[in-house]
mmCIF file of C-alpha atoms in Angstrom:
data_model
loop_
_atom_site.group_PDB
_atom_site.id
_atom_site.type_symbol
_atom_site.label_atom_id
_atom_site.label_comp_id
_atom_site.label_asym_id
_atom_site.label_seq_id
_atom_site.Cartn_x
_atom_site.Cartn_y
_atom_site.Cartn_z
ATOM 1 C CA UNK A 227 0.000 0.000 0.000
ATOM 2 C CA UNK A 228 2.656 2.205 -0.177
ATOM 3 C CA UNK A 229 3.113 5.597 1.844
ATOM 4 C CA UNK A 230 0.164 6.874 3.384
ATOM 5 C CA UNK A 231 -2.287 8.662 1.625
ATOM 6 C CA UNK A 232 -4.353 11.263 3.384
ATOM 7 C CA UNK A 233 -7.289 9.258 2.908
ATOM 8 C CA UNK A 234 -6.315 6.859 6.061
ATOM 9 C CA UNK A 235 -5.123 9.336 8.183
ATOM 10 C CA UNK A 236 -7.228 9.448 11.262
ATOM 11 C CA UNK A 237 -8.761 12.771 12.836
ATOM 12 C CA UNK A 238 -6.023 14.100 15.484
ATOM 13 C CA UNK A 239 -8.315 12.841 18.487
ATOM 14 C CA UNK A 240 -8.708 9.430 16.820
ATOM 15 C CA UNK A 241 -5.040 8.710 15.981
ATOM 16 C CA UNK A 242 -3.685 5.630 17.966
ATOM 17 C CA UNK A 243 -0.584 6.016 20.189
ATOM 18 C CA UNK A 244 1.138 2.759 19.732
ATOM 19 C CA UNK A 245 3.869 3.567 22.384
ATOM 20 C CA UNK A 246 1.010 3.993 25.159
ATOM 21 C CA UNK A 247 -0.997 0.427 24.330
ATOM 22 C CA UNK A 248 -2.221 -0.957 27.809
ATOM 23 C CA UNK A 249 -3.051 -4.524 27.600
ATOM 24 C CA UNK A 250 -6.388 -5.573 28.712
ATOM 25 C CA UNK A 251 -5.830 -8.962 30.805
ATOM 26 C CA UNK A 252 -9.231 -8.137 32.545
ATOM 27 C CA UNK A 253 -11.320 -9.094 29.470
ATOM 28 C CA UNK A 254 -12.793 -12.646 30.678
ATOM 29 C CA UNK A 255 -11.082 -15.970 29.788
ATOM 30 C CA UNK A 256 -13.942 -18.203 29.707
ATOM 31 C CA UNK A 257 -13.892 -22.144 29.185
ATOM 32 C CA UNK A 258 -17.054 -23.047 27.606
ATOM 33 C CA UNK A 259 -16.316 -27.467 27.928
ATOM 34 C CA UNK A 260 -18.774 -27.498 30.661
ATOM 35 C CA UNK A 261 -21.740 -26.832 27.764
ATOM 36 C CA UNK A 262 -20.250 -29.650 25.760
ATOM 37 C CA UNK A 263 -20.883 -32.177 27.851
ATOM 38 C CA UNK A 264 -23.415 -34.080 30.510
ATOM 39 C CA UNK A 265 -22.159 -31.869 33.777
ATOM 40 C CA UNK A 266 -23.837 -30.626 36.366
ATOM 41 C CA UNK A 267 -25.945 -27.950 37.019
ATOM 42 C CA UNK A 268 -23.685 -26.092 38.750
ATOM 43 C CA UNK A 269 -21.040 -26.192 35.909
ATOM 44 C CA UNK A 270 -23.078 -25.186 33.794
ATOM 45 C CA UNK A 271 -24.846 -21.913 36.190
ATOM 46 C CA UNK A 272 -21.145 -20.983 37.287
ATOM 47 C CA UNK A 273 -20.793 -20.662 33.223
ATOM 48 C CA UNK A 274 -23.697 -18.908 32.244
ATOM 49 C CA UNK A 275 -23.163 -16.465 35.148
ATOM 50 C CA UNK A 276 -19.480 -15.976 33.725
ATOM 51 C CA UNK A 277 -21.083 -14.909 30.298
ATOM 52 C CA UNK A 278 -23.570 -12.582 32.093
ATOM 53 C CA UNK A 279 -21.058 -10.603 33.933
ATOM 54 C CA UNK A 280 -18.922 -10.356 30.680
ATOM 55 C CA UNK A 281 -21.486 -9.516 28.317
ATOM 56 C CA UNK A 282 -22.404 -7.050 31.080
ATOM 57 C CA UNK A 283 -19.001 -5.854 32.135
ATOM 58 C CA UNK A 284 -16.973 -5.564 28.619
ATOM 59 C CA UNK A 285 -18.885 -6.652 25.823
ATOM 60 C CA UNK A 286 -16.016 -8.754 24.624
ATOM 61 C CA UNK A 287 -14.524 -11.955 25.949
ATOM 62 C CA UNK A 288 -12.595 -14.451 24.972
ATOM 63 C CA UNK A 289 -13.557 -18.201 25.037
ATOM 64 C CA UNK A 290 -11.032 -21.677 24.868
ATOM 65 C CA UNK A 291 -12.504 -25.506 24.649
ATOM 66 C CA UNK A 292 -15.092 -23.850 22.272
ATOM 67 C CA UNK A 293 -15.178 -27.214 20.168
ATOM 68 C CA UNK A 294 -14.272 -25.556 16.606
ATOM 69 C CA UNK A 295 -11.085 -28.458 15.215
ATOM 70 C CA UNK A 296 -8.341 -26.745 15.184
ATOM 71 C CA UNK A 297 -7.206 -28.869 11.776
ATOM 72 C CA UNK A 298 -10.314 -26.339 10.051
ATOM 73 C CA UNK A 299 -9.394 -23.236 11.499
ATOM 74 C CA UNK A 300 -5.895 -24.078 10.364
ATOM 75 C CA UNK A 301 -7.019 -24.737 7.149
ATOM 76 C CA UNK A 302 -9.320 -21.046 7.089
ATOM 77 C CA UNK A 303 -6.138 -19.634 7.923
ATOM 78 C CA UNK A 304 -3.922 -21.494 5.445
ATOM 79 C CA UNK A 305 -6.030 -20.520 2.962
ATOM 80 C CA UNK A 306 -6.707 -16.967 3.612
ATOM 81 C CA UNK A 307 -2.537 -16.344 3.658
ATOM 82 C CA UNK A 308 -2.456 -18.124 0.106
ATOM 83 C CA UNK A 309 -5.397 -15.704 -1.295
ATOM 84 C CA UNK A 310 -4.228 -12.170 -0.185
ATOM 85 C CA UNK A 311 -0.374 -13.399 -1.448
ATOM 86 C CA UNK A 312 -2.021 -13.391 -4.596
ATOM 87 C CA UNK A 313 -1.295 -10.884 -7.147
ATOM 88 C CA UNK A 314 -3.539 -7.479 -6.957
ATOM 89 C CA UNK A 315 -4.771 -8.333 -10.403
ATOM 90 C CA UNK A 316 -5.746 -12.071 -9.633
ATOM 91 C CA UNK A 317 -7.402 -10.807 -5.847
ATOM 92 C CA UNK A 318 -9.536 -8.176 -8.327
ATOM 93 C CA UNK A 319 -10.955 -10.826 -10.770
ATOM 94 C CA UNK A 320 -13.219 -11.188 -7.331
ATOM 95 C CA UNK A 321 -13.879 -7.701 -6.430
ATOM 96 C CA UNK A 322 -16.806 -6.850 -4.844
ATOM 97 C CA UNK A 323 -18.724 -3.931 -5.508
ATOM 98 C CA UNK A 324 -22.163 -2.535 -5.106
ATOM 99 C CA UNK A 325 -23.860 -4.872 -7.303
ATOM 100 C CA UNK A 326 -21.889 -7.740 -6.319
ATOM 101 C CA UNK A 327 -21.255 -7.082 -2.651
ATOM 102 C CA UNK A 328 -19.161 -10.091 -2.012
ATOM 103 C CA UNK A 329 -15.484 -10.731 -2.401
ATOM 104 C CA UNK A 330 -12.915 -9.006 -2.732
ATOM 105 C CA UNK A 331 -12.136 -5.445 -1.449
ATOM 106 C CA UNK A 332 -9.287 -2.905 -0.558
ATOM 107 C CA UNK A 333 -11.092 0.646 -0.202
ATOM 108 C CA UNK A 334 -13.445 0.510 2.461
ATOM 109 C CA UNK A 335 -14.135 3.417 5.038
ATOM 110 C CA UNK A 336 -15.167 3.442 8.661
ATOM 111 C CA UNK A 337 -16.053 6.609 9.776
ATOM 112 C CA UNK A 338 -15.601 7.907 5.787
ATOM 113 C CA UNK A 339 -11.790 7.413 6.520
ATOM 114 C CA UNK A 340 -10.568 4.433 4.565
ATOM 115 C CA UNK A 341 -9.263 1.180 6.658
ATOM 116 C CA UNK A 342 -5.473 0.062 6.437
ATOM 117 C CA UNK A 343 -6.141 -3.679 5.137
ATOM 118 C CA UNK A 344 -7.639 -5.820 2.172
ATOM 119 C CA UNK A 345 -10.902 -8.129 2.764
ATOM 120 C CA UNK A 346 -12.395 -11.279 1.048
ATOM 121 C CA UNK A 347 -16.314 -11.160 2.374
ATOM 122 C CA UNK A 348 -18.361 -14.706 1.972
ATOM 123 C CA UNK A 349 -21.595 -15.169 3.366
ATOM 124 C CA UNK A 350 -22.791 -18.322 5.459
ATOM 125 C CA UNK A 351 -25.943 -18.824 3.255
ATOM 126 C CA UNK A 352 -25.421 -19.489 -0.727
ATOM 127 C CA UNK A 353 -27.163 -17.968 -1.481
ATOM 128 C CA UNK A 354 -28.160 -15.071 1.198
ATOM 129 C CA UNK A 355 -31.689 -12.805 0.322
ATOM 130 C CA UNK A 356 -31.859 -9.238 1.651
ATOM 131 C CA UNK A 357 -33.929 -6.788 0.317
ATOM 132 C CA UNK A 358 -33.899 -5.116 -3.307
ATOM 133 C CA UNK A 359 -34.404 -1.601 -2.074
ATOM 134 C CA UNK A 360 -34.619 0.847 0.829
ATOM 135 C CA UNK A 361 -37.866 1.547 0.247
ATOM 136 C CA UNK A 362 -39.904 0.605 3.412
ATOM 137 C CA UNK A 363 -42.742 -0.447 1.262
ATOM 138 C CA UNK A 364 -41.241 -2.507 -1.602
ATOM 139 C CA UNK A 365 -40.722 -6.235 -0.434
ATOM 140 C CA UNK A 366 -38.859 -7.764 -3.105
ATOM 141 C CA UNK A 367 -35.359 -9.251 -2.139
ATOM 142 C CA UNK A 368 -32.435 -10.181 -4.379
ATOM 143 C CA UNK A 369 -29.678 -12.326 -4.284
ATOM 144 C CA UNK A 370 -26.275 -11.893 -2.971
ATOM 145 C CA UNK A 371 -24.144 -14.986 -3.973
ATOM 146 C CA UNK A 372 -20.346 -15.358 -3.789
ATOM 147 C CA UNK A 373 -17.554 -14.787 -5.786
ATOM 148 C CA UNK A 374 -15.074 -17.891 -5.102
ATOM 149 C CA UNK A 375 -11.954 -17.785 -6.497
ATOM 150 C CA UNK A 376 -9.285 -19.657 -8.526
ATOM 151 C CA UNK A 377 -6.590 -19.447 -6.374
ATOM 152 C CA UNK A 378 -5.785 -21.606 -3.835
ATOM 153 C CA UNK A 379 -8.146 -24.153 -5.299
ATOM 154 C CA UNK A 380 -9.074 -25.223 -2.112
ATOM 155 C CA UNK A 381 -10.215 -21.927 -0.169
ATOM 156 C CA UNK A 382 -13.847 -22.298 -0.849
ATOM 157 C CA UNK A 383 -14.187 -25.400 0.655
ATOM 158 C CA UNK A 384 -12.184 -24.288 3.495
ATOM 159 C CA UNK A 385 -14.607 -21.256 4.008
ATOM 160 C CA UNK A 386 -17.953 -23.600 3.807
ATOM 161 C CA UNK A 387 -16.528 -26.582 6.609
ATOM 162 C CA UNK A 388 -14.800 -23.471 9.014
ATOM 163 C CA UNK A 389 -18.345 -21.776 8.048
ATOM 164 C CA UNK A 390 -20.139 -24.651 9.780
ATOM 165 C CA UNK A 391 -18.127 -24.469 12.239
ATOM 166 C CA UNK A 392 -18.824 -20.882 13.390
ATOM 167 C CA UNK A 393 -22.645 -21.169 13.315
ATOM 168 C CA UNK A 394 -22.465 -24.328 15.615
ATOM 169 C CA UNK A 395 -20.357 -21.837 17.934
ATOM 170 C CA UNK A 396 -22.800 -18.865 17.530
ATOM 171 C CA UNK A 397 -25.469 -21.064 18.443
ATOM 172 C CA UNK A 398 -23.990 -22.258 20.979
ATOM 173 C CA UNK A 399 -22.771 -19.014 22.900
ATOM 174 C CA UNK A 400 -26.395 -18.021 22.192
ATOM 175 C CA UNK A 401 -28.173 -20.339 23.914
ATOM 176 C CA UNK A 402 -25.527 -19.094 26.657
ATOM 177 C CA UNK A 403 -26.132 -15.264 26.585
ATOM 178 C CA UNK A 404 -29.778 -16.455 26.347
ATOM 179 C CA UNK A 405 -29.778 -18.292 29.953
ATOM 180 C CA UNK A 406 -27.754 -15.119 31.202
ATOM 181 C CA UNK A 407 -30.558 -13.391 30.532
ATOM 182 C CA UNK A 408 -33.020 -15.805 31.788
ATOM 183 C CA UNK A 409 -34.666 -16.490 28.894
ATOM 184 C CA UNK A 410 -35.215 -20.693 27.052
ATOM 185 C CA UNK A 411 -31.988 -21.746 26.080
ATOM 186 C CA UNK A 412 -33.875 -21.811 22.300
ATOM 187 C CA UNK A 413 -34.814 -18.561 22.446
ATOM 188 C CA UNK A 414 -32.907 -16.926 19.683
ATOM 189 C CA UNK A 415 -32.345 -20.199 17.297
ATOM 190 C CA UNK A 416 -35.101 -18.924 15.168
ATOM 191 C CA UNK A 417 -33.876 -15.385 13.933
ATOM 192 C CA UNK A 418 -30.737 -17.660 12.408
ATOM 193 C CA UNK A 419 -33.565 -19.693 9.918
ATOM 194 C CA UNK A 420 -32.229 -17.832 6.535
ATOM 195 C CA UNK A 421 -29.278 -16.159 8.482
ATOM 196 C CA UNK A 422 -27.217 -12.999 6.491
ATOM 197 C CA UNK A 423 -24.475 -13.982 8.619
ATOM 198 C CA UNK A 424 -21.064 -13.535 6.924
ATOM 199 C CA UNK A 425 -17.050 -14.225 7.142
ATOM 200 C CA UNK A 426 -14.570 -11.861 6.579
ATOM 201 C CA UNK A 427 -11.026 -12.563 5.796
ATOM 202 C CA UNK A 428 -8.738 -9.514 7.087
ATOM 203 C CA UNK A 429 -5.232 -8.846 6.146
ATOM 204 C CA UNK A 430 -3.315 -5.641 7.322
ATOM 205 C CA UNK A 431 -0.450 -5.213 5.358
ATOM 206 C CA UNK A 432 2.819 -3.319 7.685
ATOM 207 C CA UNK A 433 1.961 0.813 7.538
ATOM 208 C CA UNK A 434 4.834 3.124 7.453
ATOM 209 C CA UNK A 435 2.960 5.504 9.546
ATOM 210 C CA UNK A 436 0.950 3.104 12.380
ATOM 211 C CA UNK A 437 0.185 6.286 14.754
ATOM 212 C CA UNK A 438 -1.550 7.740 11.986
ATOM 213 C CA UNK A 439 -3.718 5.147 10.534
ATOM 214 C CA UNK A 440 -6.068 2.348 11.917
ATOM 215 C CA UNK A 441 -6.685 -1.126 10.043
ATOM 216 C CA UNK A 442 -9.941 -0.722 11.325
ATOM 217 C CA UNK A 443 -11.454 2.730 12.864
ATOM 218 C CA UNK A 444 -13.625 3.203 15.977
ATOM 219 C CA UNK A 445 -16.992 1.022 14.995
ATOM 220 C CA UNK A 446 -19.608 -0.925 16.796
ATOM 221 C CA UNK A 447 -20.569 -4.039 15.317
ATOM 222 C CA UNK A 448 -24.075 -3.876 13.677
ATOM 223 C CA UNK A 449 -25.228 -7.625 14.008
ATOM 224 C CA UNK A 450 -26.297 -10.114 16.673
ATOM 225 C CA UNK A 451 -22.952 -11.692 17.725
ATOM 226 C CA UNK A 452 -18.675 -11.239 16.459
ATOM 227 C CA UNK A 453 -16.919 -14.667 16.507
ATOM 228 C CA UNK A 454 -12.871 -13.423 15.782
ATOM 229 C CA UNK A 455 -10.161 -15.341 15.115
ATOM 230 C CA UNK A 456 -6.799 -13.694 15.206
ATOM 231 C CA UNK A 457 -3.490 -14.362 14.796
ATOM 232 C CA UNK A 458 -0.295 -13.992 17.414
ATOM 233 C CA UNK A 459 0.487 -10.472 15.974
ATOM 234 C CA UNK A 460 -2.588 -8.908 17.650
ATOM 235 C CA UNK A 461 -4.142 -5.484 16.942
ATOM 236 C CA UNK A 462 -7.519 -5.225 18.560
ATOM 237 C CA UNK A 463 -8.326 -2.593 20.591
ATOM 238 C CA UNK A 464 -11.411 -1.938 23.231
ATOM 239 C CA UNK A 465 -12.877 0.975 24.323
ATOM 240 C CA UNK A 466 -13.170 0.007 28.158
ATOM 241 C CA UNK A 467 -16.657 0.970 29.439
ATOM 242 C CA UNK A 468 -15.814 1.915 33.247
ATOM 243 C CA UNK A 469 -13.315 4.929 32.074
ATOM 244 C CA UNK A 470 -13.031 5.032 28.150
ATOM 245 C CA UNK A 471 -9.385 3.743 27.994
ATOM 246 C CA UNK A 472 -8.726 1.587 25.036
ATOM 247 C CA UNK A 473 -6.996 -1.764 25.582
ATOM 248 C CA UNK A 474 -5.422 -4.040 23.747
ATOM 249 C CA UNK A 475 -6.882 -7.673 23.574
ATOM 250 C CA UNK A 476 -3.994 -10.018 24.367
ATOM 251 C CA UNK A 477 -3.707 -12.748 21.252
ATOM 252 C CA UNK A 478 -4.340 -16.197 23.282
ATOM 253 C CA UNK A 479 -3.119 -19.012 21.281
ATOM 254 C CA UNK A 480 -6.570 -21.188 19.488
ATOM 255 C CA UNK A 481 -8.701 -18.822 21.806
ATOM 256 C CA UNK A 482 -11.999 -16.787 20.255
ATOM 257 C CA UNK A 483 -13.021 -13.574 20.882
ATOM 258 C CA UNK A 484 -16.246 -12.314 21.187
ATOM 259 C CA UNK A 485 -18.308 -9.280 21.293
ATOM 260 C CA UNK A 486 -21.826 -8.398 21.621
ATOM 261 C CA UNK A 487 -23.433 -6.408 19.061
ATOM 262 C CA UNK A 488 -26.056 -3.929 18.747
ATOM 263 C CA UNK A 489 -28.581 -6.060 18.126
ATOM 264 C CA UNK A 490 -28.332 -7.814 21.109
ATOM 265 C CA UNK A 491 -28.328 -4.076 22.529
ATOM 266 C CA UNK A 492 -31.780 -3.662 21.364
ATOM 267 C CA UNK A 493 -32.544 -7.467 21.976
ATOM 268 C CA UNK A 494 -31.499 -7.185 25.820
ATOM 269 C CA UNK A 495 -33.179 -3.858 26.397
ATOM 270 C CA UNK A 496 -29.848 -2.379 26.824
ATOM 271 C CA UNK A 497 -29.046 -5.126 29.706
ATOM 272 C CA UNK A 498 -25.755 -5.815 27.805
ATOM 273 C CA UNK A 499 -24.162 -2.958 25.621
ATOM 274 C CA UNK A 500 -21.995 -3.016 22.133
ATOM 275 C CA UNK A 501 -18.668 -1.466 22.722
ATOM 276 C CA UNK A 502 -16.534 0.353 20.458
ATOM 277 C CA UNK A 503 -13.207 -1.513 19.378
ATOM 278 C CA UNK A 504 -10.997 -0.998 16.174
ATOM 279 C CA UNK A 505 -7.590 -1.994 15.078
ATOM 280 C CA UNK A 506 -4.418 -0.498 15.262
ATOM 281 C CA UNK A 507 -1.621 -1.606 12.271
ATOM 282 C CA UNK A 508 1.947 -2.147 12.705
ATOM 283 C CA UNK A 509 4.926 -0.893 10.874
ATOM 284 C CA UNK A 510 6.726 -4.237 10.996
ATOM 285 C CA UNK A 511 4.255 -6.996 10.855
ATOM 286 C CA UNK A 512 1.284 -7.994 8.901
ATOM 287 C CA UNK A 513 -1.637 -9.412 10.512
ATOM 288 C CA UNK A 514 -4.000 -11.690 9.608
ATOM 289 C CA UNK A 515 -7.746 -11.898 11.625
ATOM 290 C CA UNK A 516 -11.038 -14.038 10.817
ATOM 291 C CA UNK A 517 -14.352 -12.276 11.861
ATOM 292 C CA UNK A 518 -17.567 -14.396 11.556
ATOM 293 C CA UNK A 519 -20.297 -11.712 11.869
ATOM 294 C CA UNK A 520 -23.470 -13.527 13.380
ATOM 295 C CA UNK A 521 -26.870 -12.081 11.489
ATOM 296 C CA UNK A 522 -30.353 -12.869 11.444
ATOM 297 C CA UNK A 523 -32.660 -12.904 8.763
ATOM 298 C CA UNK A 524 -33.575 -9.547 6.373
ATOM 299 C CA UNK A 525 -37.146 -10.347 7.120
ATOM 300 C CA UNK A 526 -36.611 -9.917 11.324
ATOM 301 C CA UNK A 527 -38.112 -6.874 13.005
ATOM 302 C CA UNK A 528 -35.301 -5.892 15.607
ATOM 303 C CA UNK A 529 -36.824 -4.784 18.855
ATOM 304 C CA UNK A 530 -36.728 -5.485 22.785
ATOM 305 C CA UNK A 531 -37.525 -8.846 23.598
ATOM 306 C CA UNK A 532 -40.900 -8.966 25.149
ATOM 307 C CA UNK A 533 -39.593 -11.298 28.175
ATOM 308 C CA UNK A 534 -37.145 -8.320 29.360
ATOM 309 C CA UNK A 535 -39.713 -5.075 28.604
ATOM 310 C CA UNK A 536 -42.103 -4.297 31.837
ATOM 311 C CA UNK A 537 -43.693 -1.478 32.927
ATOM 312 C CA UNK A 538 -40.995 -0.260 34.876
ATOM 313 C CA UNK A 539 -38.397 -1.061 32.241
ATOM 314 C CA UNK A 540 -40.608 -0.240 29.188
ATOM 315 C CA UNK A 541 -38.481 -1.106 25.213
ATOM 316 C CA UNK A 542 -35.994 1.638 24.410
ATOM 317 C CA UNK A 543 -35.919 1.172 21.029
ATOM 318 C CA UNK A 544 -38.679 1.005 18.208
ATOM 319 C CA UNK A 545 -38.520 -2.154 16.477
ATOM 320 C CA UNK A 546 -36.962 -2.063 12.833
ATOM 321 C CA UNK A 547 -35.706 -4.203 9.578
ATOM 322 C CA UNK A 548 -33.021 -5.816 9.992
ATOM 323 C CA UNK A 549 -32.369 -6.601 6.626
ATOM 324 C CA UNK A 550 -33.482 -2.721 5.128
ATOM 325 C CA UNK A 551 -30.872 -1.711 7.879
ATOM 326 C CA UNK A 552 -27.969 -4.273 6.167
ATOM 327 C CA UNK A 553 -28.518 -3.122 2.847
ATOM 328 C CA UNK A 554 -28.364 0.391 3.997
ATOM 329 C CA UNK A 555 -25.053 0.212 6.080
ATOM 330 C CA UNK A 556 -23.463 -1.784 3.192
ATOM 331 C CA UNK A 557 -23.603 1.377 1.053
ATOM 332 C CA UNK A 558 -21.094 3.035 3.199
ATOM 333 C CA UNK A 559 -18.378 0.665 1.920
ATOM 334 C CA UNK A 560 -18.385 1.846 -1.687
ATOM 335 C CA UNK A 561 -19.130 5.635 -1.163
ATOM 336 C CA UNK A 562 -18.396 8.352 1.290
ATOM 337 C CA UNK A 563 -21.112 9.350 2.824
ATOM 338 C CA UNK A 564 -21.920 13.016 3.582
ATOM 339 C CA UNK A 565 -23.674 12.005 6.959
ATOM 340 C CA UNK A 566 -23.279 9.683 9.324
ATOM 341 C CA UNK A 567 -24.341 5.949 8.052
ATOM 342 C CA UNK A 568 -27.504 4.519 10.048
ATOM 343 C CA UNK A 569 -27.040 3.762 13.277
ATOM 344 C CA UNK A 570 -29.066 1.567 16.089
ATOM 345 C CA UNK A 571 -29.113 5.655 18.281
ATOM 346 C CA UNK A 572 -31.606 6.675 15.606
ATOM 347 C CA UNK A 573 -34.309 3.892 16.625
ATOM 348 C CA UNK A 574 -34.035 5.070 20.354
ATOM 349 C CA UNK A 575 -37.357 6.168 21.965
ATOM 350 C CA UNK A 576 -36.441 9.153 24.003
#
């Protein structure tokens, strides 16, 4: 990527200060083998309680004996290295772009400042329906399919098994966030019937300037759930809710981490809160990372759960499309907007 352009540099109060990085070994550790197996209730309360107070906490933790082989995620990773070494001309033969919004992609913006990496986007569902407009009233949907390709041969299968893979988890730390909550432990399975969900493969290439530009800027995540794989060079940072700080998350070896997003925000009534994180580059290393963003269908109406609404904690939000919301945020990848994209704030009953 060469020097860096204006485009990524970062707003003076956004910049990240790589020489002042504090290291956030508070963000839960949590073994999740005690909902793998027949153990007792008290295993499995001591776990869901763990997830409560995390969700609650942070918004982020990380999780070990999560059951995903580590032979596939090997594999995901194998593959993803082998793609993005790839020639810029043979990545682009997959480009996405606002018609085909899958693939390939190394111009997207956070914030309207453009990220420090290169993505391959594949969804979970081949192929995934969201709607064909904005319009509130039109209810057609359209097809987004994926672009697979050539090179290495064997990447798309690797995508669809370490695809599996990831839902099984979602569901799984669902069903757990779920019981924090005190809700069935099936409670959410449905919204995941004709998922958007979709993977990302992330590489940020070394920047010359690393206190100037981010791999990723400030964001929330807009979905139900971040599964992330990364790799020993690290990069994520946390916006820490008790005093605004941001933290790095320390790279545990075959660990996942995961974050809460808004919808669960809405979901939970506010009980549990999506943080701000983003990623800082490095002027020596490239990094590699492995997002599986958990989404439900375009056709469900986000809103507060009935179960947590009362009359003393009445919904905060006013229920809206998830999938008219998708569509819409997607067009901030392509073009700058002059405002700020759509955001969960804007649904908030005052």
């Amino acid at each position: 990527m060469g020097e860096v352009d204006p485009a990524f540099i970062q707003d003076p109060e956004h910049r990240p200060k790589p020489t002042m990085t504090h290291e956030a070994q508070d963000i839960p550790l949590i073994d999740l083998s005690a909902a793998a197996h027949d153990i007792n209730s008290d295993s499995l309360s001591a776990l869901v309680s763990d997830i409560g107070k995390a969700c609650k906490q942070w918004g982020f933790f990380q999780v070990i004996n999560h059951g995903v082989p580590e032979e596939r995620r090997r594999r995901m990773e194998t593959a993803a290295r082998e793609f993005f070494g790839r020639s810029a001309e043979e990545k682009r033969k997959v480009k996405r772009d606002a018609v085909k919004v899958l693939g390939y992609y190394d111009a997207e913006n956070t914030k309207n400042v453009r990220d420090w990496k290169e993505v391959f986007d594949f969804s979970v569902e081949e192929p995934t329906f969201v709607p064909k407009s904005l319009d509130a009233d039109d209810e057609d949907v359209i097809q987004w399919k994926n672009q697979w390709p050539h090179y290495p041969p064997y990447l798309r299968e690797a995508c669809e098994e370490y695809a599996e893979e990831m839902v099984k988890l979602g569901l799984k730390i669902m069903e757990l966030i779920g019981l924090s909550l005190g809700l069935a432990p099936k409670r959410f399975e449905h919204f995941f019937k004709d998922q958007t969900s979709f993977i990302r493969l992330n590489h940020y290439p070394p920047c010359p300037s690393p206190d100037l530009a981010l791999g990723v800027g400030r964001h929330k995540d807009a979905g139900v759930l971040t599964i992330l794989a990364q790799d020993h060079v690290g990069g994520l940072q946390v916006k820490q809710k008790s005093d605004g700080q941001w933290v790095r998350v320390r790279p545990i070896p075959d660990a996942y981490i995961i974050n809460v997003g808004d919808i669960i925000q809405v979901w939970s009534n506010e009980a549990y809160e999506s943080v701000e994180h983003r990623v800082m580059v490095n002027s020596e290393k490239e990094r590699f990372s492995i997002p599986f963003f958990m989404n439900p269908s375009h056709y469900t109406m986000v809103e507060p759960l009935q179960e947590l609404t009362s009359h003393q904690n009445p919904p905060k939000y006013k229920p809206y499309n998830w999938g008219k919301f998708f569509v819409t945020r997607k067009r901030s990848n392509f073009i700058k907007l002059d405002v700020e994209n759509i955001q969960i704030h804007h649904f908030k009953i005052n």
